[in-house]
Every structure is written in C-alpha cells, then in structure tokens.
CSV table of C-alpha atoms in Angstrom, one decimal:
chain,number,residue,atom,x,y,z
O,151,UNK,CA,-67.4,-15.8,-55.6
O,152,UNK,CA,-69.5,-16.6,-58.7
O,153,UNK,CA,-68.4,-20.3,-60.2
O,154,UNK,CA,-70.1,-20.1,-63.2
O,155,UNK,CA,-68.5,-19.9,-66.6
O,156,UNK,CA,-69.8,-18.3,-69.7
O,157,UNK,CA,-68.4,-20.3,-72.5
O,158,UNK,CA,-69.1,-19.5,-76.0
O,159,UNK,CA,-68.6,-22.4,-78.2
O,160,UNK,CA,-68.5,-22.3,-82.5
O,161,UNK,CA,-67.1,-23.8,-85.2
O,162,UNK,CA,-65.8,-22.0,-88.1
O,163,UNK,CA,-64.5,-22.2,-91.2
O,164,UNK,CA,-60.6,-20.6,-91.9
O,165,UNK,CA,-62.2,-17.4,-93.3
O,166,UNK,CA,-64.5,-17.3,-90.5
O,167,UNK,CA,-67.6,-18.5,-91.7
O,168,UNK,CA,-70.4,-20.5,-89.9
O,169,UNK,CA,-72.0,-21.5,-92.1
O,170,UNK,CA,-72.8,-21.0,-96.0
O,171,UNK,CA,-75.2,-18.6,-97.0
O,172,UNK,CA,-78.1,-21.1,-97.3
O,173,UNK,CA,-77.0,-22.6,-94.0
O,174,UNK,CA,-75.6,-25.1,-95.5
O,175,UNK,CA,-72.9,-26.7,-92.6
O,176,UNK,CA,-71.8,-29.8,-94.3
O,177,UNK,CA,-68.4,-28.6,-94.6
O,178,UNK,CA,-68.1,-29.5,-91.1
O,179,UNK,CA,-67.0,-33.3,-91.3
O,180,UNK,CA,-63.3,-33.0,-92.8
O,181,UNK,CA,-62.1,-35.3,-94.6
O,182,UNK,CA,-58.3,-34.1,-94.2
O,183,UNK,CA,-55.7,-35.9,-92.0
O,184,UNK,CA,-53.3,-34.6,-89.3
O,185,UNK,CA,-50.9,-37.0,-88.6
O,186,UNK,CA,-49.5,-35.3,-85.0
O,187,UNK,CA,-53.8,-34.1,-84.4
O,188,UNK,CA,-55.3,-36.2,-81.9
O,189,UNK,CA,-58.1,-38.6,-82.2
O,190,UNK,CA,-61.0,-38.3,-79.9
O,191,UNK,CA,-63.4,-41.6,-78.8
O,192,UNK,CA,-67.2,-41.5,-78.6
O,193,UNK,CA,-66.5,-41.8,-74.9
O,194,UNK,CA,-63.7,-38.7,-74.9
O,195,UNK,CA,-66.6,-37.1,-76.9
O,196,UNK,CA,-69.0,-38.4,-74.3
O,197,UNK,CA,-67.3,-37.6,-71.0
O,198,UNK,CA,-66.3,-33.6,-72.4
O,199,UNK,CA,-70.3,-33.1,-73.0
O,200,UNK,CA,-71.3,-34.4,-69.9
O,201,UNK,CA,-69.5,-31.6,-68.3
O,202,UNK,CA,-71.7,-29.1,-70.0
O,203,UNK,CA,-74.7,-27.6,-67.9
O,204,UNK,CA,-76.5,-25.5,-70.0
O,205,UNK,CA,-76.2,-24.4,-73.7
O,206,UNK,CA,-78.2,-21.2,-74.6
O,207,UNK,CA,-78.8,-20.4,-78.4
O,208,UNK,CA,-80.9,-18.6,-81.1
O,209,UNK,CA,-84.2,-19.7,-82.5
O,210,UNK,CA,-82.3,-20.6,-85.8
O,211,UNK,CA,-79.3,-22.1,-84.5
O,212,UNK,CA,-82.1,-24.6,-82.2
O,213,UNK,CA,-84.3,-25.2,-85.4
O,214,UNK,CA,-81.1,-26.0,-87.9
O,215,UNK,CA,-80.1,-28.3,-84.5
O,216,UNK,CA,-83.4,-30.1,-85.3
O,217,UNK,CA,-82.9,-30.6,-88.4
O,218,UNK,CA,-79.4,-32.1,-88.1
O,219,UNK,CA,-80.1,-34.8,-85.2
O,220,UNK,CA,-80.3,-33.0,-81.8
O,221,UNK,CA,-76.9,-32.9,-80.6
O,222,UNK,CA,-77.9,-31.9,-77.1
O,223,UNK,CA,-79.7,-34.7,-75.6
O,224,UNK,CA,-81.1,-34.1,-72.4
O,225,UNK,CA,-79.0,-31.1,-71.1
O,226,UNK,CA,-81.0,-28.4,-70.7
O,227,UNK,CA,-81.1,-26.0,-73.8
O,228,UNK,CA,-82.4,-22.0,-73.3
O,229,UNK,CA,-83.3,-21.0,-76.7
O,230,UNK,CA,-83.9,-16.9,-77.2
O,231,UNK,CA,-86.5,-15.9,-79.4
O,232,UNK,CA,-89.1,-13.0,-79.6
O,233,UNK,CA,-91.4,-16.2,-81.8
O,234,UNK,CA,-93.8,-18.1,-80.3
O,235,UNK,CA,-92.0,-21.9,-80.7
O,236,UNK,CA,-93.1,-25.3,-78.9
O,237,UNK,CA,-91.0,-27.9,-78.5
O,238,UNK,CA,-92.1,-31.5,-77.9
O,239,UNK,CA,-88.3,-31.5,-76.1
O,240,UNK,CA,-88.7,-31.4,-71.8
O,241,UNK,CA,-85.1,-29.9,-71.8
O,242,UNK,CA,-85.6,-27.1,-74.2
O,243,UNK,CA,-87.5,-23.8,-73.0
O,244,UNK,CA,-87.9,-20.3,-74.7
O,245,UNK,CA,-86.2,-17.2,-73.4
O,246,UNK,CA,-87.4,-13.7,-74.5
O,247,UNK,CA,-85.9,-11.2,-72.0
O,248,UNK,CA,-82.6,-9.3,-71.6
O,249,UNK,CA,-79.6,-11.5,-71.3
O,250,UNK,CA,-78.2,-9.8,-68.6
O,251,UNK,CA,-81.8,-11.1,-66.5
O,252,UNK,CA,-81.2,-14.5,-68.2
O,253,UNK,CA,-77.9,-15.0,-67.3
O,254,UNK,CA,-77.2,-13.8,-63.9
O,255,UNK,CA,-80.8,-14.3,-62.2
O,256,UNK,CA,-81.6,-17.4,-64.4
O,257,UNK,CA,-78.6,-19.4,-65.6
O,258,UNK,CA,-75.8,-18.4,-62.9
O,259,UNK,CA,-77.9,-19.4,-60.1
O,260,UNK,CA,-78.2,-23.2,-60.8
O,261,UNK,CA,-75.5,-23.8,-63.5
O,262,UNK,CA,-71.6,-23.4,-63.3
O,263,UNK,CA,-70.7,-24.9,-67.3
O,264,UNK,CA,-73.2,-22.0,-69.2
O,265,UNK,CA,-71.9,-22.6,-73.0
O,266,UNK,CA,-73.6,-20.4,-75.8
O,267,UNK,CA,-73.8,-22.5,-78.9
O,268,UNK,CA,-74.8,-19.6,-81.3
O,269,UNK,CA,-75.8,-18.7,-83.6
O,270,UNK,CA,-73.8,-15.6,-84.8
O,271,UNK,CA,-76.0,-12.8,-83.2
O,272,UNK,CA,-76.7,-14.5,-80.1
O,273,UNK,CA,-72.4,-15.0,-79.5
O,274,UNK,CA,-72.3,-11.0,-80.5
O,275,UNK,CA,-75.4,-9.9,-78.3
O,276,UNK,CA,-73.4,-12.1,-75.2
O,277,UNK,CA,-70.2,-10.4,-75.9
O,278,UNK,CA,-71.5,-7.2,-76.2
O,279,UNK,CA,-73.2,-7.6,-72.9
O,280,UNK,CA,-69.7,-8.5,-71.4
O,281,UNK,CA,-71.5,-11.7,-70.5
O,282,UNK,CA,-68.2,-14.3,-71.8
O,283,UNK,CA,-65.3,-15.9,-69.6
O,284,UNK,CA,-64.4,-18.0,-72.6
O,285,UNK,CA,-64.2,-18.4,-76.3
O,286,UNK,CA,-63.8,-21.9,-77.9
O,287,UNK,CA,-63.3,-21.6,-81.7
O,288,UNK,CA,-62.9,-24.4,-83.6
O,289,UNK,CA,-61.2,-23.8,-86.9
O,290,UNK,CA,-62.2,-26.5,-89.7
O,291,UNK,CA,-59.7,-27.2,-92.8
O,292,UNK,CA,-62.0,-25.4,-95.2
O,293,UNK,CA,-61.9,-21.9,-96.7
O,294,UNK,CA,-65.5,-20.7,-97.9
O,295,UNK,CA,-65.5,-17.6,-99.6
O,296,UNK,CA,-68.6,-16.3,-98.2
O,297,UNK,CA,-71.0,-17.0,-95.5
O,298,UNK,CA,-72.6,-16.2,-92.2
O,299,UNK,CA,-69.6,-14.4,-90.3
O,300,UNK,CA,-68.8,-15.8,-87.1
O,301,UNK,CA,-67.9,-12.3,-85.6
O,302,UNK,CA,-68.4,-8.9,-87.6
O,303,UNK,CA,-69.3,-5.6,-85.8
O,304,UNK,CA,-69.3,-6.9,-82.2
O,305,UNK,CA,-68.2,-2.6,-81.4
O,306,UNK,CA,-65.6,-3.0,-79.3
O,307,UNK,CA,-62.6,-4.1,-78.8
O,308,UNK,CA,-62.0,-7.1,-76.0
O,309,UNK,CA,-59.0,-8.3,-74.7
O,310,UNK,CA,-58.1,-12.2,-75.2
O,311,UNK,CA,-55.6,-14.5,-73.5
O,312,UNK,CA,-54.9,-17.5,-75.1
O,313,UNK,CA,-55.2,-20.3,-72.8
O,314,UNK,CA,-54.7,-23.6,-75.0
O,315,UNK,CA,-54.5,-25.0,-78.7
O,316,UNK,CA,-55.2,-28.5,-79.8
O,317,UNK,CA,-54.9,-29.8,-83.7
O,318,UNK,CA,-57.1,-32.7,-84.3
O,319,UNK,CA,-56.1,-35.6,-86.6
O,320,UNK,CA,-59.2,-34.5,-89.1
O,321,UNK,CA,-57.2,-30.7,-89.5
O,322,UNK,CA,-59.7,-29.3,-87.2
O,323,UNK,CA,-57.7,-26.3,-84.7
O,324,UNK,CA,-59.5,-25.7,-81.6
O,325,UNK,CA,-58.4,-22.4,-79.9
O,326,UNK,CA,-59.2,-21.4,-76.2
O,327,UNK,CA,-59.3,-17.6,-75.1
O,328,UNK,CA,-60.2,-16.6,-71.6
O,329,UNK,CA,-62.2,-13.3,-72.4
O,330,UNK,CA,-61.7,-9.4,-70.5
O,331,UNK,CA,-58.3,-10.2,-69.3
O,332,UNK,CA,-56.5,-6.7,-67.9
C-alpha cells in the first residue's frame, strides 16, 4: 500500500486570491487578533516543517520564494519549469516532465510527506491529474478584490471531506480536506 501523501498547501485571501496582481503577498502577515485562535511557537512552527519531505512548485512560485527569504531550508524542493534555471541551492532541482512520471516514479518512491506549495497552475495541473490526498487552505483576514485566483477552471468537479479546522490568534482559518472521497 502506497504511504505517501500528496498535500497541496496555499494561503489565500477571503475572496480567494493568492496573491495581488503584481504579486504583491504582503497581505499575508495579519495584523488582526483572535482571541479563542491559537498561537503557534517558532518551535510548533519548526517541529510541523520538519515533517515535510518534499515541496514541489512552479518556476514563479520558487523565484518569488527567493525573493522573500527561502522559506524551505534544506528540504528538498522539485521546481517544474520548461526554462532553463540554476540554482546555487543543493536541495532545489528542475523538473520538466509529466507529473504523473514525477510523482509516482520520482517523488512516491523515496518520500511519504509530498506537499505542492503552488503556485496556482501547478495546484490545478496536480488536481487535474487526480494527483491530491489533501488540501490545506489557509484563509487570511483580508478581502482583496482582485488577484491571482487560487482555483478557477480546475474542469471538474472533486469531492471533499472536511477533516479539521483551526482559527489562529492572527484571524488566519486553516481548513483541511481529504481530496476524492466516495
């Protein structure tokens, strides 16, 4: 039995938004207050990452990562691209295959905690491909008006089960489906 879990992983606004249409992510650090949310410590932060194997993303969603910091340390990062990138990064490497090759001759194989960090078309392209075991959408306090959509025109319809909510003392909602459930 395969142990290996395809997570996808965003952050959105209310409206569903990404990020702005310049890229523009800012709106990310909320400044509201939840006084039943829970806090989370650098070493709650710490210990959840640590559980992650993988993260798999688009060429844009791995340069804007660049630009903000590197949140991904050392974990190893697939990036998909039909571009010729480098990376000065040991962990990083550059995918330009089918996702269906990637992910169950690659990425299945040596990792069980696979999470897609996005951006938008990559998360479509996996759920299309009926690639997902789990959504993790994390709702910020923000409404945006306009944007890169999170989803839009994935083309069919997939079943969800909710399996857990948490509110976050900065008004952040994180909501976890479990993906394809008959």
């Amino acid at each position: 039995m395969d142990s290996s879990k395809v997570t996808i992983h965003m952050v959105s606004s209310l409206d569903g938004f990404v990020a702005q249409k310049n890229g523009d992510v800012s709106w990310l650090q909320s400044t509201d207050t939840y006084e039943k949310g829970i806090s989370l410590s650098d070493e709650d932060i710490t210990k959840f990452l640590e559980k992650i194997d993988c993260y798999v993303m688009g060429s844009k969603t791995y340069e804007h990562a660049l630009e903000l910091g590197w949140p991904y340390g050392n974990t190893p990062v697939i990036v998909l691209t039909s571009r010729a990138l480098i990376s000065d990064k040991p962990n990083v490497q550059f995918y330009s295959g089918g996702l269906l090759d990637l992910t169950n001759n690659h990425l299945k194989p040596k990792y069980n905690r696979i999470w897609v960090a996005g951006g938008p078309e990559t998360v479509k392209a996996f759920m299309r491909s009926n690639l997902v075991n789990e959504i993790i959408l994390s709702i910020m306090p923000v409404v945006l008006g306009d944007g890169q959509l999170f989803f839009d025109y994935v083309g069919e319809e997939q079943k969800l089960h909710l399996e857990d909510v948490t509110a976050y003392s900065d008004g952040m909602v994180e909501l976890t489906y479990a993906v394809n459930i008959d």
